[in-house]
PDB file of C-alpha atoms in Angstrom:
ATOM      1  CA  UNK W   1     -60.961-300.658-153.958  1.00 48.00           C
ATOM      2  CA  UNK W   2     -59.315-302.776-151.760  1.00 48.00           C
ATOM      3  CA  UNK W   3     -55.992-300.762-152.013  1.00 47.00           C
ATOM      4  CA  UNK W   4     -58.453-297.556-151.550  1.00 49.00           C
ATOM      5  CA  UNK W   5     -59.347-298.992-148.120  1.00 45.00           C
ATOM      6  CA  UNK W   6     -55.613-299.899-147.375  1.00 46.00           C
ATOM      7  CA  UNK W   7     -54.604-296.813-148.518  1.00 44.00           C
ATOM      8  CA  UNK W   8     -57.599-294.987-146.421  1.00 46.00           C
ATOM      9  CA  UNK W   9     -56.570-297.391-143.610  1.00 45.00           C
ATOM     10  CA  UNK W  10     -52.826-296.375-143.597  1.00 45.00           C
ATOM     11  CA  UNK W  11     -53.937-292.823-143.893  1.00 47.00           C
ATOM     12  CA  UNK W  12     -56.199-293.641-141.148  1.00 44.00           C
ATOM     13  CA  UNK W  13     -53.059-294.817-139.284  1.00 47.00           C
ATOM     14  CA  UNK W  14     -51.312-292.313-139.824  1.00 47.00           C
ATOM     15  CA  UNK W  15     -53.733-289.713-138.480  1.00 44.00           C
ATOM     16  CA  UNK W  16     -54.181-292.298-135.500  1.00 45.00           C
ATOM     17  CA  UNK W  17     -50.081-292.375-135.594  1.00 46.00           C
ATOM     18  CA  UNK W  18     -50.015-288.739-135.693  1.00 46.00           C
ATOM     19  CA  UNK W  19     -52.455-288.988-133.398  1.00 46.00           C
ATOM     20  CA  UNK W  20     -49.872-288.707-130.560  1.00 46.00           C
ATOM     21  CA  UNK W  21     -48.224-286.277-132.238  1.00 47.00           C
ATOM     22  CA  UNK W  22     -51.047-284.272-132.354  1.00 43.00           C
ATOM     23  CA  UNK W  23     -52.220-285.437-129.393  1.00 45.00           C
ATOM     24  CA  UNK W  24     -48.612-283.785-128.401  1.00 45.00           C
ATOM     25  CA  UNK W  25     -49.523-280.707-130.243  1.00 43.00           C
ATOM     26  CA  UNK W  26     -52.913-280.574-128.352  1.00 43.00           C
ATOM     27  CA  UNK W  27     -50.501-280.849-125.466  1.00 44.00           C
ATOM     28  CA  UNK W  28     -48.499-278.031-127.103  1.00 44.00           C
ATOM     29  CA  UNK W  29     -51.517-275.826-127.324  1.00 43.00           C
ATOM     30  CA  UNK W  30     -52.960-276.328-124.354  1.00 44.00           C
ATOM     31  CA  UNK W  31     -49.327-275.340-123.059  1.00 45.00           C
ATOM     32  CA  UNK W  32     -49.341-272.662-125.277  1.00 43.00           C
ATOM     33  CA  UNK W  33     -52.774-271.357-123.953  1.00 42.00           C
ATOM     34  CA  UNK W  34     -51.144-271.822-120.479  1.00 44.00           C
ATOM     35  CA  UNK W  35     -48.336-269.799-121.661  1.00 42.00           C
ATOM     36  CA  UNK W  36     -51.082-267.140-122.907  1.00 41.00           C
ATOM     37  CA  UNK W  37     -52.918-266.725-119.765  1.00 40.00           C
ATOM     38  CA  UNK W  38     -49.449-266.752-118.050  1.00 41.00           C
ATOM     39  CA  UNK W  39     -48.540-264.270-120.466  1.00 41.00           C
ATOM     40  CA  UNK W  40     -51.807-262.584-120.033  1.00 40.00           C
ATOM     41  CA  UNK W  41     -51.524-262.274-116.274  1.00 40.00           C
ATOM     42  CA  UNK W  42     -48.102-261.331-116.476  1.00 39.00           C
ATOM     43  CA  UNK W  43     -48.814-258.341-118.944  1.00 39.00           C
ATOM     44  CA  UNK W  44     -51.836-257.641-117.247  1.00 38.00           C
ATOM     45  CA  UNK W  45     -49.746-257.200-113.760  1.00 38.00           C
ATOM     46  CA  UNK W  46     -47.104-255.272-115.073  1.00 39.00           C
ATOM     47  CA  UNK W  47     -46.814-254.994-118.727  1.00 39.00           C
ATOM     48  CA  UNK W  48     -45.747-257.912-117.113  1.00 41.00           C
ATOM     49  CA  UNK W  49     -43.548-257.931-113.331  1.00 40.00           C
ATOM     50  CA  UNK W  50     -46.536-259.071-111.475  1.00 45.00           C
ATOM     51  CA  UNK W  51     -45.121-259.952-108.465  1.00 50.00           C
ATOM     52  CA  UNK W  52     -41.912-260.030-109.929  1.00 67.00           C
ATOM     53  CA  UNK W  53     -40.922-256.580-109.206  1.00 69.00           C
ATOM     54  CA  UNK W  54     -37.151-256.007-108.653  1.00 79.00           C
ATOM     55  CA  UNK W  55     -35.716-253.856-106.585  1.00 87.00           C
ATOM     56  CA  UNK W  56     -33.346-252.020-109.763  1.00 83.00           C
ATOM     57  CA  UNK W  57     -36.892-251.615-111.403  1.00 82.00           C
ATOM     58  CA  UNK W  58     -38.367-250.156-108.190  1.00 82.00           C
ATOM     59  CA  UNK W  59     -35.302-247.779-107.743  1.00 86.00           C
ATOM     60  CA  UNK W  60     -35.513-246.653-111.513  1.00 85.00           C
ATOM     61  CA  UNK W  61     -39.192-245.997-110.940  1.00 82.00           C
ATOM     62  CA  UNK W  62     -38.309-243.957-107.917  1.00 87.00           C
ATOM     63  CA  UNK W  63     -35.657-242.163-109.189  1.00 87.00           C
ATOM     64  CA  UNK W  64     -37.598-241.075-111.918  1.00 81.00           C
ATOM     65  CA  UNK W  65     -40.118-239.387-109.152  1.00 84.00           C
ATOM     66  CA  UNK W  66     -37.424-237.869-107.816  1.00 90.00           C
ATOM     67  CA  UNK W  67     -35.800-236.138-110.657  1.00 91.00           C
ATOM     68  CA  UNK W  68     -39.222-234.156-111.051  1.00 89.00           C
ATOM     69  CA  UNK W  69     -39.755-233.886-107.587  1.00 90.00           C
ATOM     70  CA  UNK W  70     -36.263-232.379-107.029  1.00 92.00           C
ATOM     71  CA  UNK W  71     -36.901-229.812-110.263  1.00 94.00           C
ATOM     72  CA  UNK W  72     -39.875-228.654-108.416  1.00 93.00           C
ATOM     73  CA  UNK W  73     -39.275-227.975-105.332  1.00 91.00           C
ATOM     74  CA  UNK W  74     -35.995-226.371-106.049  1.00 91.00           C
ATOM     75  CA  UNK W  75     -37.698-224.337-108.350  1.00 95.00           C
ATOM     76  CA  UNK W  76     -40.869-223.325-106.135  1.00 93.00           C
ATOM     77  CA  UNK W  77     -38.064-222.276-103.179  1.00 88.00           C
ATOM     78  CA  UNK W  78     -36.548-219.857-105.779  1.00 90.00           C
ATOM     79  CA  UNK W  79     -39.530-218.619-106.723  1.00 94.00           C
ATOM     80  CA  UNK W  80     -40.564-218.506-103.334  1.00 91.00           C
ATOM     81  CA  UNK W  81     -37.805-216.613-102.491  1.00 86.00           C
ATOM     82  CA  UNK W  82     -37.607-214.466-105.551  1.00 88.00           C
ATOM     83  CA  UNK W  83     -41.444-213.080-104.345  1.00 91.00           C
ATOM     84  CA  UNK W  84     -39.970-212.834-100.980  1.00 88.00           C
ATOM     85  CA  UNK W  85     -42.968-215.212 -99.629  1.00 91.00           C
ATOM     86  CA  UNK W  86     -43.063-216.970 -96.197  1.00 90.00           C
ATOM     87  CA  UNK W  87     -41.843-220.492 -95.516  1.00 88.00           C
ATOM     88  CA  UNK W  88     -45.401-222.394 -95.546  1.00 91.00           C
ATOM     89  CA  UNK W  89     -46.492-220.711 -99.021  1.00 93.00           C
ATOM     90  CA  UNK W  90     -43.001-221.487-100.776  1.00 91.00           C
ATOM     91  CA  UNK W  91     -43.432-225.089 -99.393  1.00 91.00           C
ATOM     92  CA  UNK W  92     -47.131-225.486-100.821  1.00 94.00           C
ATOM     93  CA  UNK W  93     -45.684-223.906-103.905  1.00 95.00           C
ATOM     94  CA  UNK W  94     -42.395-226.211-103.812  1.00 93.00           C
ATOM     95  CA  UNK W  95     -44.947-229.355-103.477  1.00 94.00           C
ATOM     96  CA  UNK W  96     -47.453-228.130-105.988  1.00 95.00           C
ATOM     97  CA  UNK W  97     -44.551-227.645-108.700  1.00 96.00           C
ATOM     98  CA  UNK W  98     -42.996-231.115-107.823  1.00 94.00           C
ATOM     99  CA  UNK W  99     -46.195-232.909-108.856  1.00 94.00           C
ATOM    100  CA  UNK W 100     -46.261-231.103-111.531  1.00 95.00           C
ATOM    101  CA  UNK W 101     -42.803-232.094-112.814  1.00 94.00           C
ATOM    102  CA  UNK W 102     -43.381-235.314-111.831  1.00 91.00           C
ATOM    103  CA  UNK W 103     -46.738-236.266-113.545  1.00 91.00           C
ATOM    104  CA  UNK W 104     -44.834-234.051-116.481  1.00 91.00           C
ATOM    105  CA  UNK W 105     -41.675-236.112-116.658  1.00 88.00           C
ATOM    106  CA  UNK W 106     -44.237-239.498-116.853  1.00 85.00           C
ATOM    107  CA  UNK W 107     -46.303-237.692-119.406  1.00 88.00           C
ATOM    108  CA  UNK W 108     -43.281-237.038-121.861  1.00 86.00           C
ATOM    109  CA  UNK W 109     -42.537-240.686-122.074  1.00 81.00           C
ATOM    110  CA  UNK W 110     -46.125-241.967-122.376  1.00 82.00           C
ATOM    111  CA  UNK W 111     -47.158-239.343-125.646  1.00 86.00           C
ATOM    112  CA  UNK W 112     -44.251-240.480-126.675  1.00 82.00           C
ATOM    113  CA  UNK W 113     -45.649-243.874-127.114  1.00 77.00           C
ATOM    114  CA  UNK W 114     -48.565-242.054-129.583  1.00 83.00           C
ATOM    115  CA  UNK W 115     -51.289-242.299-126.886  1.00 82.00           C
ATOM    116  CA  UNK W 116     -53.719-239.614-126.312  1.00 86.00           C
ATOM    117  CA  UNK W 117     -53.389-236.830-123.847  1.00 89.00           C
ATOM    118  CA  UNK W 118     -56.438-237.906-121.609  1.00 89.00           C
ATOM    119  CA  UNK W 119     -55.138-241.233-121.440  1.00 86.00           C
ATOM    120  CA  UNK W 120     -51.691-240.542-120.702  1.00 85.00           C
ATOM    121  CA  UNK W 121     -52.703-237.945-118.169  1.00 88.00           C
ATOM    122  CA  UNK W 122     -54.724-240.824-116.459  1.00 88.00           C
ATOM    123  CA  UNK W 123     -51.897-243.187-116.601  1.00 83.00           C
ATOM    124  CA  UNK W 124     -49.576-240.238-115.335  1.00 85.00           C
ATOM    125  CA  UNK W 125     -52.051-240.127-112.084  1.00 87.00           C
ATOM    126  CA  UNK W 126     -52.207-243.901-111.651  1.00 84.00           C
ATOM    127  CA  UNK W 127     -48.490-244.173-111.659  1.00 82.00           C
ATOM    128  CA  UNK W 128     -46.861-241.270-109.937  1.00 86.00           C
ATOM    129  CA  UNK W 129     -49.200-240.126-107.205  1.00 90.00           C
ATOM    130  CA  UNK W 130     -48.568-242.035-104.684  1.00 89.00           C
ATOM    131  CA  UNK W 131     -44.780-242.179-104.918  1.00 89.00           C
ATOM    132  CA  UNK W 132     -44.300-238.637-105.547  1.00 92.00           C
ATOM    133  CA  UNK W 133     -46.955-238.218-102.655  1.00 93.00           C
ATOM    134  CA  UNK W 134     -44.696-240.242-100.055  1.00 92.00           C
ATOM    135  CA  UNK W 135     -41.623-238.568-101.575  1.00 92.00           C
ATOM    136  CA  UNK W 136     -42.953-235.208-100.849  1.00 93.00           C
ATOM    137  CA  UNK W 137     -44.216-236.415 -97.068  1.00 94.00           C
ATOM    138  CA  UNK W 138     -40.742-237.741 -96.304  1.00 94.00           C
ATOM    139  CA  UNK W 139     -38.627-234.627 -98.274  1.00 92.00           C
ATOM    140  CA  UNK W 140     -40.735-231.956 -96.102  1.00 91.00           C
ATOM    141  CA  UNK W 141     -40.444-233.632 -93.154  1.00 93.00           C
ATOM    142  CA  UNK W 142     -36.786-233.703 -92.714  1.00 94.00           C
ATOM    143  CA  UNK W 143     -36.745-230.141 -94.169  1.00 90.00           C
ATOM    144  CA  UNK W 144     -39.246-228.866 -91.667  1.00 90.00           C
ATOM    145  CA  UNK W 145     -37.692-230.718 -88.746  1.00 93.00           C
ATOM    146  CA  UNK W 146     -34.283-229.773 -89.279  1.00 93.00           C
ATOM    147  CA  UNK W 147     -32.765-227.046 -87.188  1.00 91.00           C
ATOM    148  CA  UNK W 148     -32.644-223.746 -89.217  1.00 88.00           C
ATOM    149  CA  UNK W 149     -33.178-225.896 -92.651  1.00 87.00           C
ATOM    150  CA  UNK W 150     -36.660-223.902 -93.250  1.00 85.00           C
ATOM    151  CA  UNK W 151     -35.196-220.284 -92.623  1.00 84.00           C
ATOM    152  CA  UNK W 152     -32.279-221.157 -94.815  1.00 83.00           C
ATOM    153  CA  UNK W 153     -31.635-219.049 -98.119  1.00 82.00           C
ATOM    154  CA  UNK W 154     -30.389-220.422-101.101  1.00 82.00           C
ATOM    155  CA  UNK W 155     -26.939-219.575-100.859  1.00 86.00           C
ATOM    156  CA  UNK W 156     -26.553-220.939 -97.676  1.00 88.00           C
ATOM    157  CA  UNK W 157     -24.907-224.285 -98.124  1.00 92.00           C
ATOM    158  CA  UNK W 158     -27.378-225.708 -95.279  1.00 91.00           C
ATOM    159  CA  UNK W 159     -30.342-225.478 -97.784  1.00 89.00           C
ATOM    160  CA  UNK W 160     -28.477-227.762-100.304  1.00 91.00           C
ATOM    161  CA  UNK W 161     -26.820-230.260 -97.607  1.00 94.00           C
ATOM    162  CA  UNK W 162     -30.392-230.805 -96.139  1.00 93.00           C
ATOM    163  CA  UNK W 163     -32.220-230.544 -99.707  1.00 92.00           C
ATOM    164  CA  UNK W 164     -29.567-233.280-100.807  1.00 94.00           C
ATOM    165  CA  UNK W 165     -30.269-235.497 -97.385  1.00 95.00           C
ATOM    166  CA  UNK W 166     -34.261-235.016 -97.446  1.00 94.00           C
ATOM    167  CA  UNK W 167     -34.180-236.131-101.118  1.00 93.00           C
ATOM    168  CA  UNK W 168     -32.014-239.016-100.320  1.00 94.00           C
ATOM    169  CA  UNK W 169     -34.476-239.916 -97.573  1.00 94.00           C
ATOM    170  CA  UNK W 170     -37.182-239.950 -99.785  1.00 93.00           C
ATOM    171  CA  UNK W 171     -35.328-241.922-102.230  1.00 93.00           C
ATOM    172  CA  UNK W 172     -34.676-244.843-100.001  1.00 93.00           C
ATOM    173  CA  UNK W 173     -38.119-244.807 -98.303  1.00 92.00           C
ATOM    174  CA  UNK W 174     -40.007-244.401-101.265  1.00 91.00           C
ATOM    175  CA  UNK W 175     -37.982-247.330-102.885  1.00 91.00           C
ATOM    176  CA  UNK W 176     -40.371-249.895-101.290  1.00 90.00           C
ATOM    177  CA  UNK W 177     -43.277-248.470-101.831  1.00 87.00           C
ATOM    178  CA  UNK W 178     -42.563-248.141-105.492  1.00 85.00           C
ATOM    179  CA  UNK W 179     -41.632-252.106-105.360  1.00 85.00           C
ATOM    180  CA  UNK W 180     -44.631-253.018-103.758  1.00 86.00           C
ATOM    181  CA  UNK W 181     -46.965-251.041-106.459  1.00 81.00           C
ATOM    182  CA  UNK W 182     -45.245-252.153-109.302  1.00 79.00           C
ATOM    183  CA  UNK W 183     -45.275-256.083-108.142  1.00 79.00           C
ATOM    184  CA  UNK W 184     -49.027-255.869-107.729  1.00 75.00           C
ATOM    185  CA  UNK W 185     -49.570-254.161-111.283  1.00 70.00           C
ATOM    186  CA  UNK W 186     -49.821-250.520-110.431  1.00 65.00           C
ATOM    187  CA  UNK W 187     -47.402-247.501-110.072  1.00 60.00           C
ATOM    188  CA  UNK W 188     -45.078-247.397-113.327  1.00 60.00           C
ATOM    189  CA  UNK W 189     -46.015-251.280-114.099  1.00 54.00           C
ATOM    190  CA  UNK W 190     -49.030-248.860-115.906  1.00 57.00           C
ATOM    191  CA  UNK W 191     -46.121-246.753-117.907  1.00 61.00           C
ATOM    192  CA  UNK W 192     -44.515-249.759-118.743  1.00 58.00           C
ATOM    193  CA  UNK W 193     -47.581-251.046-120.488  1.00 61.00           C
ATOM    194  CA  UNK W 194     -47.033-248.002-123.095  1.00 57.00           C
ATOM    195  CA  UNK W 195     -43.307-248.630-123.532  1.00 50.00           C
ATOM    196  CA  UNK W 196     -43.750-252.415-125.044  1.00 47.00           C
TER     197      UNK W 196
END
């Protein structure tokens, strides 16, 4: 009985000795439930760069925009100029078709990731219009403003030079923007959500 009690007592110790230990562990999980609502923020920012966006990210995210951007508005000129249209309706054709490829490029890689249509077309908004929206701004700009650029046909190496510049343009100004959306949990921090 009394060994009972010693025995109980040790064991009682022992809990009490582990008692750092798991006073520790208590330590650990409230550390750990730190690390979860870090965790938690962090995914919830970016799938996990909030505020941590980096530039490489930013420029992947843009180029990405661009590469749809670039398919449509070189296809809307030929098009354009295949119906033999005027400049203003094969730019709003050009711009139309480059949202398209853009949302479309974003859409490929989120179905990929076995989500539904309606969502993906949501994320797909949420992530590309602005950037493809500032790309466009900038691209049409320098296009419009550019001596002769607008009345240029495509086999005139001027449309391609100032095609390749106004992209280019939009590439570097649309860079930031990109960074700044991402680092605050929106732009392609959404896609990214879908990819891990």
């Amino acid at each position: 009985m009394q060994h009972d009690a010693h025995a109980h007592h040790e064991h009682g110790t022992d809990s009490t000795h582990a008692g750092p230990d798991s006073h520790e562990g208590h330590k650990g999980h409230e550390g750990h439930e730190g690390h979860q609502e870090q965790h938690g923020g962090r995914h919830e920012g970016h799938g996990g760069h909030h505020g941590k966006a980096s530039w490489s990210m930013a420029a992947k995210a843009t180029l990405h925009c661009l590469t749809g951007c670039a398919i449509g508005e070189v296809l809307g000129m030929i098009i354009g100029t295949a119906l033999g249209w005027g400049n203003m309706e094969t730019m709003i054709l050009a711009i139309i078709l480059a949202f398209f490829f853009g949302y479309a490029l974003t859409l490929r890689g989120i179905l990929a990731a076995g989500v539904d249509f309606k969502t993906a077309f949501k994320v797909a908004l949420a992530a590309d219009t602005l950037s493809i929206a500032v790309m466009e701004i900038i691209d049409n700009g320098v296009i419009a403003l550019w001596p002769g650029a607008m009345d240029a046909h495509l086999s005139d190496p001027v449309f391609w030079i100032v095609l390749a510049i106004a992209l280019a343009a939009a590439f570097v100004i649309t860079v930031p923007v990109n960074k700044w959306m991402i680092g605050r949990g929106k732009g392609h921090a959404v896609v990214h959500r879908y990819h891990h």
